[in-house]
Coordinates of C-alpha atoms and ligand atoms in Angstrom, one line a residue:
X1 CA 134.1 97.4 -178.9
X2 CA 134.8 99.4 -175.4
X3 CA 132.8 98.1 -172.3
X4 CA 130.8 100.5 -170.5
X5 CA 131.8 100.7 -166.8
X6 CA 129.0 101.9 -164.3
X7 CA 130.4 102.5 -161.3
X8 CA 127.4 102.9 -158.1
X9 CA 127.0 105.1 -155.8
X10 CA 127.6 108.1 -158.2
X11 CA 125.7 106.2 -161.5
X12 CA 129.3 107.6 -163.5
X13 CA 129.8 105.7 -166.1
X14 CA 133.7 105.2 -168.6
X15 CA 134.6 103.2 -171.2
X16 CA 137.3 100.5 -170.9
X17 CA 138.9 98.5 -174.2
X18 CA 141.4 95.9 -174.0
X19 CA 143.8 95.3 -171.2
X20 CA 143.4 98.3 -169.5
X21 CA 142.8 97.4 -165.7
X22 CA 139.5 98.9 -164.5
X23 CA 141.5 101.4 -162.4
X24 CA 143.7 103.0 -164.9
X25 CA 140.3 103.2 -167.3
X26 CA 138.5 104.7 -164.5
X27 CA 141.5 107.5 -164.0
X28 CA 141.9 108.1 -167.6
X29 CA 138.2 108.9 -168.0
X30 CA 139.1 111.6 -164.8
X31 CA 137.2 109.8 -162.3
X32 CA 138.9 109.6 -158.9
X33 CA 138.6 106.4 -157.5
X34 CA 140.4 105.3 -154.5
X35 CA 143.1 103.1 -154.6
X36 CA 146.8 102.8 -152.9
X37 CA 149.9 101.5 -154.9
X38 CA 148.5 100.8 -158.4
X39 CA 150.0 96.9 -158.0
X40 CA 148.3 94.4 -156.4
X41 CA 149.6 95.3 -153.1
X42 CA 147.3 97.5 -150.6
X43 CA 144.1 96.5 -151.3
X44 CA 142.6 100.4 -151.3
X45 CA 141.2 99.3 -155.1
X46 CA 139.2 96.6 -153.7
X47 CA 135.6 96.9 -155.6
X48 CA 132.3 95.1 -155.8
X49 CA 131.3 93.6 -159.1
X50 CA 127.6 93.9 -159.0
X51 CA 127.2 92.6 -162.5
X52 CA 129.4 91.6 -165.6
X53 CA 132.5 89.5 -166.3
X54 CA 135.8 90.9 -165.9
X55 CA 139.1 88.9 -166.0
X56 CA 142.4 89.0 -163.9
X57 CA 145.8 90.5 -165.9
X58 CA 147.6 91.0 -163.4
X59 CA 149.0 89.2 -160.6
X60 CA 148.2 90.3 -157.0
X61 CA 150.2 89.7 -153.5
X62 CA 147.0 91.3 -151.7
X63 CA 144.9 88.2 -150.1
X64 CA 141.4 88.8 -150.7
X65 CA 139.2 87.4 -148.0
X66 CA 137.0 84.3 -148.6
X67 CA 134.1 86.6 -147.7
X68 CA 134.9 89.2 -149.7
X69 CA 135.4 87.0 -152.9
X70 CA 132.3 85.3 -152.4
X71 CA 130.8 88.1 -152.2
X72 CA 132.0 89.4 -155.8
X73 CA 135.4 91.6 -154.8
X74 CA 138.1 92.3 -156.6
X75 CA 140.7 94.4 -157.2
X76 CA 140.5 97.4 -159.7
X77 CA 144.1 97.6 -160.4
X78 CA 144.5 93.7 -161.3
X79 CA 141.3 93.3 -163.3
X80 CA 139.7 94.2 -167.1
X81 CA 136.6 94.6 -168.0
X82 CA 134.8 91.1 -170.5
X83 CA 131.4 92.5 -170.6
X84 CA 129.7 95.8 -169.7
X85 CA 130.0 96.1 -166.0
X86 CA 128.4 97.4 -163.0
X87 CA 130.8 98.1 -159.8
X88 CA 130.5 99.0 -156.3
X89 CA 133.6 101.7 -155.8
X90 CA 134.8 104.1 -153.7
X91 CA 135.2 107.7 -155.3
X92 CA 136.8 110.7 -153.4
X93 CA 134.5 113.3 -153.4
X94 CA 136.6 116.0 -152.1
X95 CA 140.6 116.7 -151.2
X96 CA 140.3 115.8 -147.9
X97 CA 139.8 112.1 -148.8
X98 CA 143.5 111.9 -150.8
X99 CA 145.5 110.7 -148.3
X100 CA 149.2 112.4 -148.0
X101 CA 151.9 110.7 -149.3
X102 CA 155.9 110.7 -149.9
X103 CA 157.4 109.1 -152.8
X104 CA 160.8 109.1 -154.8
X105 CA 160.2 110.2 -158.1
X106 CA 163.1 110.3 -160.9
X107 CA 163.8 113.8 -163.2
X108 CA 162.7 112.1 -166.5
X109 CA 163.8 115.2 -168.5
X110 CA 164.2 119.2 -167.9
X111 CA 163.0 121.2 -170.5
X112 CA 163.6 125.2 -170.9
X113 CA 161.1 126.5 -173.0
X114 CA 162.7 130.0 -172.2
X115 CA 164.6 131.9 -170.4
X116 CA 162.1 132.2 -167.5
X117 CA 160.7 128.8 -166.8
X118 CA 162.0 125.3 -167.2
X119 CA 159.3 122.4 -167.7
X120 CA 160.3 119.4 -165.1
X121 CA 158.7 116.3 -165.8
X122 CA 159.2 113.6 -162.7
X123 CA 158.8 109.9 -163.3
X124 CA 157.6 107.8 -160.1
X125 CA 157.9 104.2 -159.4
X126 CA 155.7 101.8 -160.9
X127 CA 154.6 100.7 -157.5
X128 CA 154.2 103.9 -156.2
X129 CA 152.1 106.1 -157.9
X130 CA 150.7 109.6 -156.6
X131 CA 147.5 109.6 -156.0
X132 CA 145.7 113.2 -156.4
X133 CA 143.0 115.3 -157.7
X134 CA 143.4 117.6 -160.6
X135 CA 144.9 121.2 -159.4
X136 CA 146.7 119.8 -155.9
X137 CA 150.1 120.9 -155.2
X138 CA 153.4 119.1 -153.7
X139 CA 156.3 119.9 -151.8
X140 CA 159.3 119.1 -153.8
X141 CA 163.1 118.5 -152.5
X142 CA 165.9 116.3 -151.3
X143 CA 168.4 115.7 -149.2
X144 CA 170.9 117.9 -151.0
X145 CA 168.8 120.5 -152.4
X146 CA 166.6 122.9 -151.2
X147 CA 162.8 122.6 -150.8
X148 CA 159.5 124.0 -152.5
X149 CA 155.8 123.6 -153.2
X150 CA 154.5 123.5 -157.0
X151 CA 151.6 123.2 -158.2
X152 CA 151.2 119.4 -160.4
X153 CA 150.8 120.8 -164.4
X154 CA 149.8 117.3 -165.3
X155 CA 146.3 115.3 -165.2
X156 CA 145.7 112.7 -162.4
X157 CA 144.6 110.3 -165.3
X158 CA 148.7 109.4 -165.7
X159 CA 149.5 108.9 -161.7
X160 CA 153.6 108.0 -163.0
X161 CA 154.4 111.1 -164.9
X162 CA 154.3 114.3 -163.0
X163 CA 154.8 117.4 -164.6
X164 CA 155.8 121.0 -162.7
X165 CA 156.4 124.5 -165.0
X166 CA 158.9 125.9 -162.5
X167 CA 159.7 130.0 -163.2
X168 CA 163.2 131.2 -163.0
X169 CA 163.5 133.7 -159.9
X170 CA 166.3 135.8 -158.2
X171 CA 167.6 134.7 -154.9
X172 CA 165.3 132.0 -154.7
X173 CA 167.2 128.5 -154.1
X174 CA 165.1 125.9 -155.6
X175 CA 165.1 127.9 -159.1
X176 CA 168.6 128.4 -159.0
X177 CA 169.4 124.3 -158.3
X178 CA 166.2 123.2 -161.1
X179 CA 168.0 125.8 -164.0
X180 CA 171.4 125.2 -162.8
X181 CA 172.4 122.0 -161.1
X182 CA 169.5 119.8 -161.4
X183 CA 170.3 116.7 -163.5
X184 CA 168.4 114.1 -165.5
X185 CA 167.9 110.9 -163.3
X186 CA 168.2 113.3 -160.1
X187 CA 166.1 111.8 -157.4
X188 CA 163.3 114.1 -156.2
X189 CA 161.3 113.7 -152.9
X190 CA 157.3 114.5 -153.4
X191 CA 155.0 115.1 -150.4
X192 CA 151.7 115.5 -150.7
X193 CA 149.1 116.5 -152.7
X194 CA 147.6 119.1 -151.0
X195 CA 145.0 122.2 -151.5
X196 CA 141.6 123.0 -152.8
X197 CA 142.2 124.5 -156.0
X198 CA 140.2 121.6 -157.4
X199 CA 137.0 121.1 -159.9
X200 CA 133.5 121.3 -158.2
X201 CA 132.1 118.1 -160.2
X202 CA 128.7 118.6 -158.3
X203 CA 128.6 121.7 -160.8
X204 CA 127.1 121.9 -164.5
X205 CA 128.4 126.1 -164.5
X206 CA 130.6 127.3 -167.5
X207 CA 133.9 127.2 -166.7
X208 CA 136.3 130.4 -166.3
X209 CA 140.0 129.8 -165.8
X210 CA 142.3 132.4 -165.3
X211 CA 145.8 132.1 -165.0
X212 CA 148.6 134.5 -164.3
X213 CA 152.6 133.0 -166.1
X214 CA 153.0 129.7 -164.5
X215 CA 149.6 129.8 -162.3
X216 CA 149.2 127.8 -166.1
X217 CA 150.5 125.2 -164.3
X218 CA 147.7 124.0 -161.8
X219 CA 144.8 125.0 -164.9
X220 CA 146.4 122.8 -167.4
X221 CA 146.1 120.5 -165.1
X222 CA 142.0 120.8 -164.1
X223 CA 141.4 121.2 -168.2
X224 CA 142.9 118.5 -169.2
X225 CA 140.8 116.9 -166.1
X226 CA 137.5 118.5 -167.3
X227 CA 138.3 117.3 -170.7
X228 CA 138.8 114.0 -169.3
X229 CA 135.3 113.7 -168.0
X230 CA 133.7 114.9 -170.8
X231 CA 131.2 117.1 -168.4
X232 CA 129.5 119.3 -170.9
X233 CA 130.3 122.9 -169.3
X234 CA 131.7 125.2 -172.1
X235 CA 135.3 126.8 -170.9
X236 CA 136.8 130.1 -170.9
X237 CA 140.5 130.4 -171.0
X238 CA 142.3 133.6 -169.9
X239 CA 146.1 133.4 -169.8
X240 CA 147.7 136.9 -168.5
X241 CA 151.1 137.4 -169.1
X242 CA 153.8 140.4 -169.3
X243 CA 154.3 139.2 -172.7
X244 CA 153.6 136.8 -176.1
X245 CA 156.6 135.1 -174.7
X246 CA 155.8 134.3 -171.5
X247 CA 152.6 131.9 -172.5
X248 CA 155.4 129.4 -172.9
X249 CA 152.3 126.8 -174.0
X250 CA 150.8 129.1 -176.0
X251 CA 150.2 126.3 -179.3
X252 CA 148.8 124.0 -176.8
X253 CA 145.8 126.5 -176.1
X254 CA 145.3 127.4 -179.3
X255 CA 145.1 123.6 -180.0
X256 CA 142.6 122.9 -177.3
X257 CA 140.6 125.9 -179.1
X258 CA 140.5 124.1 -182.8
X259 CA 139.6 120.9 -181.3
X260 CA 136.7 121.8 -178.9
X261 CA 133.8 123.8 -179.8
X262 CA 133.2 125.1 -176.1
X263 CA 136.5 125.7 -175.3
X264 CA 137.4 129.6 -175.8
X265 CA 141.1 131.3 -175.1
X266 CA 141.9 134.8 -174.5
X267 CA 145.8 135.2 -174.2
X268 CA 146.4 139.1 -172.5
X269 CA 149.7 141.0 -172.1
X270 CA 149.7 142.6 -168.6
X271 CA 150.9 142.5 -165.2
X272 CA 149.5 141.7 -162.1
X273 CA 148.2 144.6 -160.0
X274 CA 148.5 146.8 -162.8
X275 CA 144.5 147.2 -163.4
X276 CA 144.7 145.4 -166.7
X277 CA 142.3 142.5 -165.3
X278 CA 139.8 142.5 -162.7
X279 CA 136.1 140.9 -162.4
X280 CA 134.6 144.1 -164.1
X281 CA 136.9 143.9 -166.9
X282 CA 136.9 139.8 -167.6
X283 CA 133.2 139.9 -167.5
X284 CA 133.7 142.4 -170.7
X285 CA 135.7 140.7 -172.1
X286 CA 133.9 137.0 -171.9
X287 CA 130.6 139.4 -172.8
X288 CA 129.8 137.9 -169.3
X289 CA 125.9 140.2 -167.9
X290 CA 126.8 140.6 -164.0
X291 CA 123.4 139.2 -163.8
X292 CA 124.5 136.1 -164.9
X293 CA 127.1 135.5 -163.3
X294 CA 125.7 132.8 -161.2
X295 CA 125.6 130.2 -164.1
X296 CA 129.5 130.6 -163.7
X297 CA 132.5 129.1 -161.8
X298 CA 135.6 131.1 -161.8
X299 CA 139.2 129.1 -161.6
X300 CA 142.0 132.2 -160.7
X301 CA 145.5 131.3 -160.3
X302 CA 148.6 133.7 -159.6
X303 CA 150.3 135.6 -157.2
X304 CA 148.6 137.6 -154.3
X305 CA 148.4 141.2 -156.2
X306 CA 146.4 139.0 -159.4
X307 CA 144.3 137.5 -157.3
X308 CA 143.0 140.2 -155.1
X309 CA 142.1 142.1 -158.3
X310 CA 139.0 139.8 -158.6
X311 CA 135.7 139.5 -155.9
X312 CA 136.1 137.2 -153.7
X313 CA 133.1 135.3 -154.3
X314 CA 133.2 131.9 -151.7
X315 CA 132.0 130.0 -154.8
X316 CA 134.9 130.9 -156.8
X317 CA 138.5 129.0 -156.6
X318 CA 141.8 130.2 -155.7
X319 CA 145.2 129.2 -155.9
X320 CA 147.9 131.6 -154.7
X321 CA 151.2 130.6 -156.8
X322 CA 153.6 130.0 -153.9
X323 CA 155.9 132.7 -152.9
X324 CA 158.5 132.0 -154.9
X325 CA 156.9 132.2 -158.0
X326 CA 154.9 135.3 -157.2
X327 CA 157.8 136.6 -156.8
X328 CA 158.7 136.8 -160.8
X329 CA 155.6 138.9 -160.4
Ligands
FES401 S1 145.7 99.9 -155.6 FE1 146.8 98.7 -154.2 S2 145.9 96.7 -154.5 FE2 145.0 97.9 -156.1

């Protein structure tokens, strides 16, 4: 039987089972806890037990201090949950509190899914995780290859696997190297994260996310995040493409549908700019009353011309798809 994990100040509360350390159960319930290098070794993870048993599984070069262990720390990457537990431990509560970072990752595997955008999926060291919220972006590159900022496709909940939906473009270098020179076991330098395209947790809204071709990228990531936290908010999907082809995780949606009773997809052919999709028309579409459009949060990634077709209410997030990609556009 799972133990519960509270964790104070925020009163959140995640399951834990087995050997899972409390950290990687805290991420993989979507909360975002602070912590450093995942391994025993910074001491960013360092936590309160305020009541409960936990155990140590793994070993730590961090010395904690005799005041600190006296006074119940320990750290939430090297420790499990025994019993049901309450913990003192620091939560970001906004992008600003992820702290930049570089690390080395490894090209795990390059998949094309078509002829337009290749699926990269980056592999970090075990010792050096990326830390980030749900939504942030990185600059990718290398010593011999050119450089570019993607948005992360993947949830924060897995820190070591990193994955980037990466559009084929004309005249742009860092397409050209990823569709035709980029190898498996390439070594990729990631800075970052960075940006605010991120969930408002302090929000119980419905959710409206509304992506244009691989502005996917940064909404995969904040539904599998939602999804994560189990927040009840029912979720409206719109994925705007020039074609059936082009929503390139098409099944994946469609799954998401079947398995959650909230969670509502809309696949539309269109381009950007081209008057297909605008506030006016979404909110006919999602049967949305203008009236009520304060009991919603709207999520709207893609290119410059996509974006400016909706209001630009301050409540509502944005991500512009960097240049490059717009440019497919
Ligand atoms: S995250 Fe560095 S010691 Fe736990």
């Amino acid at each position: 039987m799972p133990s519960n994990i509270k964790i104070l100040p925020s009163g959140r509360n995640f399951p834990s089972e087995g050997n899972l350390t409390l950290l990687e159960a805290g991420l993989h319930s979507g909360l975002a806890l602070g912590y450093g290098c995942s391994n025993g070794n910074c001491g960013e993870c360092l936590a309160k037990i305020v009541s409960g048993e936990v155990q140590q599984v793994r070993h730590h070069d961090y010395m904690i201090s005799e005041e600190k262990r006296s006074t119940g720390h320990v750290l939430m990457c090297c420790n499990s949950a025994v019993t049901d537990i309450i913990l003192e431990a620091p939560e970001a509560q906004s992008s600003k509190e992820i702290p930049r970072q570089h690390i080395t990752a490894k090209v795990r595997n390059i998949e094309f899914v078509n002829d337009d955008v290749a699926l990269l999926h980056l592999k970090t060291p075990r010792t050096q995780r990326l830390r980030f919220l749900a939504g942030q972006q990185v600059q990718l590159g290398g010593t011999d290859f050119p450089t570019a900022t993607f948005p992360i496709s993947s949830c924060p909940c897995d820190d070591m696997n990193l994955h980037f939906q990466i559009p084929r473009l004309k005249d742009d270098e860092f397409s050209d190297f990823v569709f035709n020179h980029l190898k498996k076991g390439s070594l990729i330098d990631i800075n970052g994260p960075e940006g605010d395209f991120v969930f408002d947790e302090s929000s119980n809204r419905s959710l409206v996310f509304i992506a244009w071709h691989t502005g996917f990228a940064p909404v995969r990531s904040l539904i599998e995040h939602v999804m994560a936290l189990e927040v009840a908010n029912s979720m409206h999907l719109i994925w705007v493409a020039p074609s059936m082809k082009d929503r390139y995780q098409d099944n994946l949606c469609r799954s998401w549908q079947d398995a959650f009773e909230n969670f509502h997809y809309l696949p539309i052919n269109a381009q950007p700019g081209d008057g297909t999709v605008s506030t006016t028309s979404t909110l006919e579409l999602l049967g949305i009353e203008p009236v009520d459009l304060d009991t919603y949060d709207f999520y709207i990634a893609g290119p410059d011309t996509f974006i400016n077709a909706y209001d630009q209410n301050p409540r509502w997030r944005f991500a512009t798809i960097p240049p490059a990609a717009a440019n497919k556009a």
